[in-house]
PDB file of C-alpha atoms in Angstrom:
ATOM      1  CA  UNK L   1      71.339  82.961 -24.644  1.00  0.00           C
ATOM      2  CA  UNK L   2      70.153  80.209 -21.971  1.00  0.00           C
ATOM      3  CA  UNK L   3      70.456  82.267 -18.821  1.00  0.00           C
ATOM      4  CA  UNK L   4      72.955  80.286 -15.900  1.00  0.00           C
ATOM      5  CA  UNK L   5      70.993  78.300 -13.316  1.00  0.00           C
ATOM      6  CA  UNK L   6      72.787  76.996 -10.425  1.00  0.00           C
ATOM      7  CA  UNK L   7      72.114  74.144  -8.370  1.00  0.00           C
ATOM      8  CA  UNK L   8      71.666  74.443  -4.696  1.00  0.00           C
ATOM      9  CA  UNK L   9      75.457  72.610  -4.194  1.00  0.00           C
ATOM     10  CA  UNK L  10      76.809  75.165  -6.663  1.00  0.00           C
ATOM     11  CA  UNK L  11      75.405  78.236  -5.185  1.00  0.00           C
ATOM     12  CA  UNK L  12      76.449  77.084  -1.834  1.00  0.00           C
ATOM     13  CA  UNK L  13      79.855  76.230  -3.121  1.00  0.00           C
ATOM     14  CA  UNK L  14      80.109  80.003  -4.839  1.00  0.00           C
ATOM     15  CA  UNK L  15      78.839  82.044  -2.319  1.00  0.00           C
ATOM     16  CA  UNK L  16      79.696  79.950   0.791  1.00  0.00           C
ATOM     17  CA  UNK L  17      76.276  80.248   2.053  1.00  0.00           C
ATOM     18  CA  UNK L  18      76.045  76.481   2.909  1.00  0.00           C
ATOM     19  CA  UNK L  19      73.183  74.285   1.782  1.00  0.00           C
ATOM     20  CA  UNK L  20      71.737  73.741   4.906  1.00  0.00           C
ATOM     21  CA  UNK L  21      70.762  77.377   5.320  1.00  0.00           C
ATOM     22  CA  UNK L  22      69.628  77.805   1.713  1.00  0.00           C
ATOM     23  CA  UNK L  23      67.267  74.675   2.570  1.00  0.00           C
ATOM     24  CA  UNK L  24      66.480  76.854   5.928  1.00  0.00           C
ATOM     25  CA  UNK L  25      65.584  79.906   3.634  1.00  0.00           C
ATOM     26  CA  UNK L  26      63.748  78.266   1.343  1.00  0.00           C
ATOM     27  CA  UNK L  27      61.405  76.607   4.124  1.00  0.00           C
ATOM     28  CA  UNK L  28      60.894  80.261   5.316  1.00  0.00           C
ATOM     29  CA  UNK L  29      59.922  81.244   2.100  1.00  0.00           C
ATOM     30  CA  UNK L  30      63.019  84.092   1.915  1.00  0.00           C
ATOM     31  CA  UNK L  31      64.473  82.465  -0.710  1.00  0.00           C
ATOM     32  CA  UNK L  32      62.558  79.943  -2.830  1.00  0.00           C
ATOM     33  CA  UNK L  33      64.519  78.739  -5.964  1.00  0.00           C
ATOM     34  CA  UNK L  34      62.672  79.606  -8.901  1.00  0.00           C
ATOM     35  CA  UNK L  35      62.678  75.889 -10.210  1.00  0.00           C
ATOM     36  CA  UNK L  36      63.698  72.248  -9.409  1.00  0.00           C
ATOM     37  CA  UNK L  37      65.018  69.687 -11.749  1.00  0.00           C
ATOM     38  CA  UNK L  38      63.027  66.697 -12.193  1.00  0.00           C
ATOM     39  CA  UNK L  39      64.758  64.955  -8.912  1.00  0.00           C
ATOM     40  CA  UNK L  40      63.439  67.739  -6.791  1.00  0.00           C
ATOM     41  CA  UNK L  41      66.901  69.853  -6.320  1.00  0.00           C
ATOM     42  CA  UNK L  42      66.630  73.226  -6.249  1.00  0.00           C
ATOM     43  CA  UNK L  43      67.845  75.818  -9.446  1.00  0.00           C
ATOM     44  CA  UNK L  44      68.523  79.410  -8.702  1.00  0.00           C
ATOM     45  CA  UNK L  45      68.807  81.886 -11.518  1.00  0.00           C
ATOM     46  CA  UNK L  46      70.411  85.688 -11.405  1.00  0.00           C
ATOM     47  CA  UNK L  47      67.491  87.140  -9.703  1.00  0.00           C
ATOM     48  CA  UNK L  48      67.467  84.918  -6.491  1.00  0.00           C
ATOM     49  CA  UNK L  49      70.660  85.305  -6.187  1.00  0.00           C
ATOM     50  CA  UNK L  50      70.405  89.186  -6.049  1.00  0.00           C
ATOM     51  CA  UNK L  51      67.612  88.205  -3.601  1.00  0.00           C
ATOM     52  CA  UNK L  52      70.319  85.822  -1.483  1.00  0.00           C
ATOM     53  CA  UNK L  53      72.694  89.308  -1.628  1.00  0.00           C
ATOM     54  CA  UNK L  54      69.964  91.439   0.216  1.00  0.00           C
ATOM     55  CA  UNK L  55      69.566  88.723   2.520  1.00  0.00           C
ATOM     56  CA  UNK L  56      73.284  88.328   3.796  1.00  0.00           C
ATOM     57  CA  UNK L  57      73.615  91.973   3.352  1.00  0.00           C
ATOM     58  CA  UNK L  58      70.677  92.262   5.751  1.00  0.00           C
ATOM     59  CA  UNK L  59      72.198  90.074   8.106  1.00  0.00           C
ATOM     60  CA  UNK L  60      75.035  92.048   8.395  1.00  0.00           C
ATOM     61  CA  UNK L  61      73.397  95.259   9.096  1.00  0.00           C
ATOM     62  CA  UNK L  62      71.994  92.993  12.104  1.00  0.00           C
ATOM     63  CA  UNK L  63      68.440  92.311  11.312  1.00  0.00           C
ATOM     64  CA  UNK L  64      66.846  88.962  12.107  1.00  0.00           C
ATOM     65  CA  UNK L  65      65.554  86.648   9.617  1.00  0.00           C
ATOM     66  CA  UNK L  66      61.536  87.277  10.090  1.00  0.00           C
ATOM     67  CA  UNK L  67      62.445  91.396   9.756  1.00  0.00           C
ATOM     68  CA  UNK L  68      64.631  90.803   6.658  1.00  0.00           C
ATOM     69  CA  UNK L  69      61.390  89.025   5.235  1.00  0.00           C
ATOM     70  CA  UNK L  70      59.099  91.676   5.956  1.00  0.00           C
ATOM     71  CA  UNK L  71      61.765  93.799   4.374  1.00  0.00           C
ATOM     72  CA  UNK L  72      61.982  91.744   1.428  1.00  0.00           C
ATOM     73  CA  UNK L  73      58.117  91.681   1.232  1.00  0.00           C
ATOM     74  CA  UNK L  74      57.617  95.414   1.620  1.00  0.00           C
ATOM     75  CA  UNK L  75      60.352  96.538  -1.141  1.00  0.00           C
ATOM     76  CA  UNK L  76      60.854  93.946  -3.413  1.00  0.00           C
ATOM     77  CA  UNK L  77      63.106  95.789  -5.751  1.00  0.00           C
ATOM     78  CA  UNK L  78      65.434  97.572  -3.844  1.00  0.00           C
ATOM     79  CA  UNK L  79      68.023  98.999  -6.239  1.00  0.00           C
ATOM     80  CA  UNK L  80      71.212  96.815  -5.454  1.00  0.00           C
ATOM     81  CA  UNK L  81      73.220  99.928  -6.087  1.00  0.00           C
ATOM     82  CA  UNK L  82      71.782 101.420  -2.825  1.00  0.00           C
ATOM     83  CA  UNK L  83      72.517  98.466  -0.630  1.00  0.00           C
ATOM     84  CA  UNK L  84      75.985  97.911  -2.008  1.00  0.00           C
ATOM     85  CA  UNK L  85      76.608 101.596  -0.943  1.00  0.00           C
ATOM     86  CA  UNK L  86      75.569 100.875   2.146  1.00  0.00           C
ATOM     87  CA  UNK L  87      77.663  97.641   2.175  1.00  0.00           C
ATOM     88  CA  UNK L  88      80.677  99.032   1.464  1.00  0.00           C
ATOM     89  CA  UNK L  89      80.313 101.938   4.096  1.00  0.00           C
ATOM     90  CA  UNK L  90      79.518  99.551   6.549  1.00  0.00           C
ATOM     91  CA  UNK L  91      82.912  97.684   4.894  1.00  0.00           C
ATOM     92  CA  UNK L  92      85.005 100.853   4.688  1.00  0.00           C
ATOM     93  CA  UNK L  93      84.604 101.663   8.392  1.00  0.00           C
ATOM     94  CA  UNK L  94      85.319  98.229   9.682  1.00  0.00           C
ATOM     95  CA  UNK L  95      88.436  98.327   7.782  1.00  0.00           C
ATOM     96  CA  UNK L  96      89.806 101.652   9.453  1.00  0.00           C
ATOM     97  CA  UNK L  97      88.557 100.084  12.707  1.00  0.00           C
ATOM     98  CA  UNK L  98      90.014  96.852  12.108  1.00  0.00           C
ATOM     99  CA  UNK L  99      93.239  98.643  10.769  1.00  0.00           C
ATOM    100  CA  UNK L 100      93.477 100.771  14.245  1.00  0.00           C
ATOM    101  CA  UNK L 101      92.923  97.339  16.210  1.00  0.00           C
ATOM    102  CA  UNK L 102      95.854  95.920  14.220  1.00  0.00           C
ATOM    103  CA  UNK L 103      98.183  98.272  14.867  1.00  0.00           C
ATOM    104  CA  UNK L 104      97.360  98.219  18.481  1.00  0.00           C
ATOM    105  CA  UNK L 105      98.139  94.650  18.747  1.00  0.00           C
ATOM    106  CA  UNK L 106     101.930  94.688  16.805  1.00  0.00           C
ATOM    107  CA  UNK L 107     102.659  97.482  19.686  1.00  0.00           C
ATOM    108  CA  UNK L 108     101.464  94.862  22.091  1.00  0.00           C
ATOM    109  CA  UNK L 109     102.900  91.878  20.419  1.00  0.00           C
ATOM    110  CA  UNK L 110     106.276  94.117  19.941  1.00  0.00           C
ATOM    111  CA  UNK L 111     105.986  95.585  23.704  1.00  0.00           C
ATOM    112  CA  UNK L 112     106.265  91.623  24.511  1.00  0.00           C
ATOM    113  CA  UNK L 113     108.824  89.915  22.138  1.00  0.00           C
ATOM    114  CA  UNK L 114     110.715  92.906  24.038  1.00  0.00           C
ATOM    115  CA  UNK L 115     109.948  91.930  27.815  1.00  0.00           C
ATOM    116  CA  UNK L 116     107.869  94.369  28.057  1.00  0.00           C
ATOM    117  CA  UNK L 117     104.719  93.566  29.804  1.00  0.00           C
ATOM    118  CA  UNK L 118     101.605  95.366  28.352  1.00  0.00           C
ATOM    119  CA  UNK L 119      99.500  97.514  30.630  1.00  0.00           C
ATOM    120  CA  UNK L 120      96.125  96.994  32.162  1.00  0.00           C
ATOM    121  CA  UNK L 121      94.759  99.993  30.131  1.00  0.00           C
ATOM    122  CA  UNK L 122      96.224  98.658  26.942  1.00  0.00           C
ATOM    123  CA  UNK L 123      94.340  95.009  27.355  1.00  0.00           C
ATOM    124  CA  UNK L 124      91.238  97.204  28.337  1.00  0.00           C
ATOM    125  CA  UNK L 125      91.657  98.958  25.078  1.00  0.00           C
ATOM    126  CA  UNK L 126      92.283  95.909  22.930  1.00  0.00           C
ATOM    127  CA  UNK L 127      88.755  94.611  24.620  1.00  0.00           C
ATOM    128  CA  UNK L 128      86.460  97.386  23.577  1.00  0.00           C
ATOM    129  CA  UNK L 129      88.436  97.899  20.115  1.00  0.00           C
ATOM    130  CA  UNK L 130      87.560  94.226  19.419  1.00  0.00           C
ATOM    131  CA  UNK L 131      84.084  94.220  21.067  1.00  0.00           C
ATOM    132  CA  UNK L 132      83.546  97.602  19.088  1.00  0.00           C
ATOM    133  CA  UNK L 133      84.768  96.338  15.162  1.00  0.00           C
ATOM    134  CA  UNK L 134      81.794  93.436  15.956  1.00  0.00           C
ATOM    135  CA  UNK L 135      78.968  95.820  16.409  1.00  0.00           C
ATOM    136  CA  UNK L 136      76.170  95.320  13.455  1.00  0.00           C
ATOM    137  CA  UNK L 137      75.849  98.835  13.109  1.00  0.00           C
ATOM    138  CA  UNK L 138      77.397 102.185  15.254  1.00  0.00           C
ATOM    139  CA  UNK L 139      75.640 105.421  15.401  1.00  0.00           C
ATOM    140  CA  UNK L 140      78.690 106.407  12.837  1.00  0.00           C
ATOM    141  CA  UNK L 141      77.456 103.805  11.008  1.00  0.00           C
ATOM    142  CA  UNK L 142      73.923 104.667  10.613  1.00  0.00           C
ATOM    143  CA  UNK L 143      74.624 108.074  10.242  1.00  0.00           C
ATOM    144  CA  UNK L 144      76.393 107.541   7.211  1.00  0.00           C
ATOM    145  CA  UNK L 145      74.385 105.038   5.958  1.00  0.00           C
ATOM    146  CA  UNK L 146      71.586 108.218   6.405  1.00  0.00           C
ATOM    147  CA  UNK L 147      73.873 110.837   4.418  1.00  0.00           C
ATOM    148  CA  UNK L 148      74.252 108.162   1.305  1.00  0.00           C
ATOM    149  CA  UNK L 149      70.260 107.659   1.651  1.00  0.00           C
ATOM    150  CA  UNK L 150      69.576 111.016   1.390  1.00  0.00           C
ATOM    151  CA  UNK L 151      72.316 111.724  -0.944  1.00  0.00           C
ATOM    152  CA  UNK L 152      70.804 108.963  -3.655  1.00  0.00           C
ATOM    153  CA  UNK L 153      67.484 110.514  -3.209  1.00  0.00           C
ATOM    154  CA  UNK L 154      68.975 114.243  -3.839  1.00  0.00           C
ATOM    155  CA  UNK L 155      70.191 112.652  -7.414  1.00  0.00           C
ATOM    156  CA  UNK L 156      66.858 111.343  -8.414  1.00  0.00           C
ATOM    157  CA  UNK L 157      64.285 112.983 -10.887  1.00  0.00           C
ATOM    158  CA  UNK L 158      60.892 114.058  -9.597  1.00  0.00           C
ATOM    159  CA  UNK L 159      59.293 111.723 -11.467  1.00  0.00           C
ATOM    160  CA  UNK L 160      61.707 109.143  -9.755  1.00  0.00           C
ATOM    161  CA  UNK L 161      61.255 109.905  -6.368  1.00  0.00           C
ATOM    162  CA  UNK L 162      57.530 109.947  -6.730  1.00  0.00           C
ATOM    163  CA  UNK L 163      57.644 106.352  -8.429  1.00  0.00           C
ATOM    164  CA  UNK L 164      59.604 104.773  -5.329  1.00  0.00           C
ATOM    165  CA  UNK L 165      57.520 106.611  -2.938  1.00  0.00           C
ATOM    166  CA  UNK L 166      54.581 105.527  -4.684  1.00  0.00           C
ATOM    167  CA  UNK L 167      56.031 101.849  -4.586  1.00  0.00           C
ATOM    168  CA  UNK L 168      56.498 101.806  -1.145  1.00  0.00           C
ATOM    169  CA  UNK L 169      53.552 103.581  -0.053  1.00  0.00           C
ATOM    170  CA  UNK L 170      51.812 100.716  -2.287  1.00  0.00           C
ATOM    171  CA  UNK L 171      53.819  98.439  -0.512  1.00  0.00           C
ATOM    172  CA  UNK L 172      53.592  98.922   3.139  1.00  0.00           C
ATOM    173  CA  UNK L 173      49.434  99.895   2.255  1.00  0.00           C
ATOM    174  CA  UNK L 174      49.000  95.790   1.216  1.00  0.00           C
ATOM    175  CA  UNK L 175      51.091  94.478   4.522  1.00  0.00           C
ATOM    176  CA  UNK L 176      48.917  92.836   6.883  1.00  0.00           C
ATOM    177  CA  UNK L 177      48.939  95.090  10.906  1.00  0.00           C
ATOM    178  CA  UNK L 178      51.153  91.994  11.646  1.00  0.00           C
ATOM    179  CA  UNK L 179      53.365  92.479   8.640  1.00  0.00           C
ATOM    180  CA  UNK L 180      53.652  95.838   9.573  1.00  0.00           C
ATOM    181  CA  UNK L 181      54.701  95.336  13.164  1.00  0.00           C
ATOM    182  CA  UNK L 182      57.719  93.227  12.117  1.00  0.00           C
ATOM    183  CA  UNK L 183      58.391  95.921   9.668  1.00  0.00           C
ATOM    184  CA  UNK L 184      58.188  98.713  12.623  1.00  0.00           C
ATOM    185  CA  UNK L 185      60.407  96.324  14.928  1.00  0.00           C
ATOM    186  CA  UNK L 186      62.582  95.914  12.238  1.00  0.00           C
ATOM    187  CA  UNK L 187      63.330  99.525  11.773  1.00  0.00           C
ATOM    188  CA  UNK L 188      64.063  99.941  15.990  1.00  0.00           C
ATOM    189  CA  UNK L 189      66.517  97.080  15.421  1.00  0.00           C
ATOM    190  CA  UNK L 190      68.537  98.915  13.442  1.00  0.00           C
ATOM    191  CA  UNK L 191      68.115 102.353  14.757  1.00  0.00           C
ATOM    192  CA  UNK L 192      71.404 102.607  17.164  1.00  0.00           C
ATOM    193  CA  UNK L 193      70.068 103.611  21.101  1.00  0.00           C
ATOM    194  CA  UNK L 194      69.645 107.569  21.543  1.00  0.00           C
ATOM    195  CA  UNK L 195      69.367 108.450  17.861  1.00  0.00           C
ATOM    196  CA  UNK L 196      66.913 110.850  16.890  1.00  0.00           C
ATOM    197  CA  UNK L 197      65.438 110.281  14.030  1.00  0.00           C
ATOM    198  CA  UNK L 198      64.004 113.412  11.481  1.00  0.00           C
ATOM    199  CA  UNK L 199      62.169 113.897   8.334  1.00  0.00           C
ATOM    200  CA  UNK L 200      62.866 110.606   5.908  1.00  0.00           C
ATOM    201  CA  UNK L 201      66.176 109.624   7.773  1.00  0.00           C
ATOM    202  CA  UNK L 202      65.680 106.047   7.698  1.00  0.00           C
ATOM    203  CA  UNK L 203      68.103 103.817   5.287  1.00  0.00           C
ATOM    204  CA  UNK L 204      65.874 103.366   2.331  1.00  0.00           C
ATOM    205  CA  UNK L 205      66.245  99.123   2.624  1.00  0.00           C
ATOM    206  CA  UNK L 206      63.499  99.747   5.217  1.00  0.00           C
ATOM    207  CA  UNK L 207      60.487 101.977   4.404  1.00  0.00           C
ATOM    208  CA  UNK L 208      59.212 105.095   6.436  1.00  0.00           C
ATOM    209  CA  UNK L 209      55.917 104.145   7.663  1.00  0.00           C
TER     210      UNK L 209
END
């Protein structure tokens, strides 16, 4: 079976990651298609577009383009089960926050199709509720994020866990001192102010140095 290839209009048009910024990725070598046709457009198969999911996932947690590509350098092949558990915590909490902001604004919205003129304390409310559901990542966040880590790693085989670590260990070993100062800034990024961090605590998308 020919495996699908998609062109760079198509995989903008199905993941709405426009073209422009796959061109952008591609120049920064964090996504280079894996062929072009004949007229020089760019083909993506299955595996760059599991890359293109760590990427935007990456970009959600917060992380800036040159950290997700030390990120991408250091642990290639990141389970995508992993990240999508982290994605969908990340997901699942937004949605009670962003539930709890909606209800706050029907009482508002109801308070005023009743004459009733909101409170100071209310407005003040809305504003860190909304300023809050936009944060890349909470303490909350990252603690959970932690628990699954640590939880994945609990249902892994010996043998497993010594293969990953010896992956990564491999990994961060051949990064260049620059390579591995990205790496280390990329890890403060996403560490929340004020946490303490213990034993192997970090998300496993970024490797313990």
């Amino acid at each position: 079976m020919t495996e699908r290839v998609w062109r760079v209009g198509e995989l903008a048009r199905e993941t709405g990651v426009t073209v422009r910024t796959l061109h952008h990725y591609d120049r920064l070598a964090l996504l280079v298609p894996s062929s072009r046709t004949s007229g020089g457009h760019r083909c993506y198969t299955r595996d760059d577009v599991r890359r293109l999911h760590r990427i935007v996932a990456l970009r959600g947690f917060g992380f800036r383009l040159e950290d997700i590509a030390a990120v991408l350098r250091a642990e290639p092949d990141q389970d995508p089960r992993e990240l999508v558990r982290q994605e969908l915590a990340l997901v699942e909490d937004r949605i009670t926050r962003a539930t709890g902001l909606r209800d706050r604004l029907l009482d508002v919205l109801d308070g005023l199709d009743h004459a009733v003129e909101p409170s100071t304390s209310q407005f003040l409310r809305l504003i860190e509720e909304t300023i809050t559901m936009n944060q890349p990542l909470t303490p909350e966040e990252f603690a959970r994020l932690t628990r699954q880590r640590e939880e994945y790693a609990r249902q892994l085989s010996s043998e497993e866990l010594a293969a990953l670590t010896k992956r990564r260990e491999a990994a961060f070993a051949a990064m260049s001192p620059a390579e591995r100062e990205r790496l280390q800034a990329a890890r403060a990024q996403m560490i929340p102010p004020g946490t303490e961090i213990t034993g192997r605590a970090m998300p496993s998308s970024i490797p313990d140095a």
